[in-house]
């Protein structure tokens, strides 16, 4: 994504607080009240409006970069193309590496847009960051106030609201050039219009083009049987399947396919367009009504990872690849007072449609080599068809939520918040694995292509379709929560909270092969397992999945805070978070629903300010126990299965230091150190040969017997680095007339990470090395204008955001790497009114 953007105003030449001799006060609403962040006894990373502008934060990639406790994974593989919009976010190392499947666990991190949750199962919504008040990252379990998907923390994106007191507006234009890639641009702006003294409207819009930097080439990867853009398959070439060697390069059309039609430079482009509208009505002195609407469309082309065997920023792929992620949310917040009690209602309806098409020839290659599957992939004439497979994915997501809470007066020695919450998430899941054959016009497998997959073997409702997933998932949540704070003395404060919850989750529909293919291959998934003749979902030939799971429970929080002075406090916290259980997408006997998992947090933290608020030093030490964590893996027929995998422990230290060294120089640093490890063996006994069984105690794993365990106690949890930190230095020069120049240097660093938990898979996929990135920016403001030049990733490093294989790593040794954007030079101009 582009890395240089302005917020609703150019960065000031000298921050007002710095001119007064100290750091700016930051107001947050993390505890459902407006409070100075230095008085809130939880660990919070805050990127306020000024920081969002100074750090050019425009989306998820950017705010994760500057949040040391946050890590993420771009794409999971399994046929996906690692495009933006499908990232999964983690806080404090609470990640098993088994998330991301559409019928898998809910996220462990909740994402909120203002008062409403926008967390979705398929990945964190990449909300475009422009005209935002701040981003709050709440670290540690937030189960009491934020519920199910805030097990390890919550990310809150807070927008600027309509203001009836004054007119304001701004626009921002930029152009950027990506090394080894193309040219991008951006145009965005907002306007705030008072309608009456008590009403206003705020309108925001953006149009962003992200340049590509990955090229699809006629390359060579001998491990993947690709030579000069031609991929050869053993069964079609008349050779014996072998995982050790590739067959001789064949003639296209006789055991081989070519990517000549899809070769293109810098083809991983993205277009982001959207807008936001916020209305505000003050109804007398006591009530405020705020309706909001936000919509965004993200369309991409190409593959957002490269194959290191083919070359730097290069890949050899064999079909069309694109995606379209469109979502909108309408929300209503009503705030008021009855007597001295504050009442807030927050409701929202969200709809998200995701459609992608991905080349999946890796599957046909490696499964043919391992199992000789190509002999079964024939056309109507009974002879092998073109060895190509595409994944046509559609996700239709709806979510509505309602929350009502009442808070007692904030100036009382005992004060509290009581609330009710209800939510329903609907997800219609469609994944069509197509073998379209030669001469196809419609890559989705229909209308019928006679040269494609045989009609007798295809899913009856769809042509050329070897596998179909057509399911409906519904997750329902209800909760009652309360939090009470008691000022025992002027310095000592005790807070207690609890959330009682109930979840009820269902998964219905169809997954698998046709009846004839079941009989031919001997695989069990599909029509052979149908127990209802009629389909529950639109394209299913019948129903072989219809399960439900539900449970109730509670998550508590206790916090003790002591204020030594108005500028120094310490706190101790015990808190708990959870993720609901769910239904497994399998009819295999003995594999039932998976249960909720829980994170228990023990934390000691401090918040201090020194030298007349010129120095701010905050930090926390924590110990987190993760019990029965949910882990997803490939079971029979490469179907994802979720099991409660075991226990883990995360010990950590996080800190933030901000220093207004002079009225011109601002320095800040933040870092997190983590020790996230398994506390028991995962799957199997040390040194013992285990044989996979079809039960949740010893989950099925492909490849036959293994020497256990798959991950021994002491193994680091994946994806999250042990150390991640940043350093920021910003210098604002003394004004020269109406001109105010400034310069900034930022650096981020993190240690190496593993993309997966299982050690046999890590040995194949590899690890993501440590990296350091440096950005530089210089600019000048003149009255209400700003001109800025930025160089991002100055040293042009290939920092790795993700490593994955498209299929099962046990048989697929072709890893892909999702890199950070290469060095990018951006010129930006903005004006405010």
PDB file of N, CA and C in Angstrom, residues 16 83 218 244 294 384 447 556 603 639 668 776 832:
ATOM      1  N   UNK A  16       1.554  22.633  19.646  1.00  0.00           N
ATOM      2  CA  UNK A  16       1.198  23.589  20.683  1.00  0.00           C
ATOM      3  C   UNK A  16       1.718  23.171  22.040  1.00  0.00           C
ATOM      4  N   UNK A  83      -3.438 -11.164  -1.040  1.00  0.00           N
ATOM      5  CA  UNK A  83      -3.745  -9.780  -1.362  1.00  0.00           C
ATOM      6  C   UNK A  83      -4.084  -8.982  -0.108  1.00  0.00           C
ATOM      7  N   UNK A 218       8.309 -15.747 -17.416  1.00  0.00           N
ATOM      8  CA  UNK A 218       8.538 -17.102 -17.930  1.00  0.00           C
ATOM      9  C   UNK A 218       9.789 -17.648 -17.266  1.00  0.00           C
ATOM     10  N   UNK A 244      10.612 -36.751  -5.698  1.00  0.00           N
ATOM     11  CA  UNK A 244      12.035 -36.445  -5.680  1.00  0.00           C
ATOM     12  C   UNK A 244      12.507 -35.754  -6.943  1.00  0.00           C
ATOM     13  N   UNK A 294     -19.905   4.230   6.106  1.00  0.00           N
ATOM     14  CA  UNK A 294     -18.606   4.117   5.445  1.00  0.00           C
ATOM     15  C   UNK A 294     -18.647   2.968   4.472  1.00  0.00           C
ATOM     16  N   UNK A 384      -6.498 -37.529 -20.085  1.00  0.00           N
ATOM     17  CA  UNK A 384      -6.112 -36.422 -19.206  1.00  0.00           C
ATOM     18  C   UNK A 384      -6.391 -35.062 -19.845  1.00  0.00           C
ATOM     19  N   UNK A 447     -19.880 -21.309 -18.829  1.00  0.00           N
ATOM     20  CA  UNK A 447     -20.602 -22.512 -19.242  1.00  0.00           C
ATOM     21  C   UNK A 447     -19.651 -23.676 -19.556  1.00  0.00           C
ATOM     22  N   UNK A 556     -13.539 -12.449  33.799  1.00  0.00           N
ATOM     23  CA  UNK A 556     -13.440 -11.381  34.785  1.00  0.00           C
ATOM     24  C   UNK A 556     -12.227 -10.478  34.555  1.00  0.00           C
ATOM     25  N   UNK A 603      -0.541  -8.794  34.952  1.00  0.00           N
ATOM     26  CA  UNK A 603       0.204  -7.650  34.412  1.00  0.00           C
ATOM     27  C   UNK A 603       0.478  -6.612  35.483  1.00  0.00           C
ATOM     28  N   UNK A 639      -8.763 -31.246   4.176  1.00  0.00           N
ATOM     29  CA  UNK A 639      -9.821 -30.430   4.759  1.00  0.00           C
ATOM     30  C   UNK A 639      -9.334 -29.881   6.089  1.00  0.00           C
ATOM     31  N   UNK A 668      11.185   9.661  20.181  1.00  0.00           N
ATOM     32  CA  UNK A 668      10.335   8.646  20.805  1.00  0.00           C
ATOM     33  C   UNK A 668      10.822   7.261  20.409  1.00  0.00           C
ATOM     34  N   UNK A 776      12.560   8.157   5.614  1.00  0.00           N
ATOM     35  CA  UNK A 776      12.977   9.547   5.792  1.00  0.00           C
ATOM     36  C   UNK A 776      11.954  10.459   5.133  1.00  0.00           C
ATOM     37  N   UNK A 832      -5.396  22.905   3.605  1.00  0.00           N
ATOM     38  CA  UNK A 832      -6.568  22.898   4.477  1.00  0.00           C
ATOM     39  C   UNK A 832      -7.275  24.248   4.400  1.00  0.00           C
TER      40      UNK A 832
END
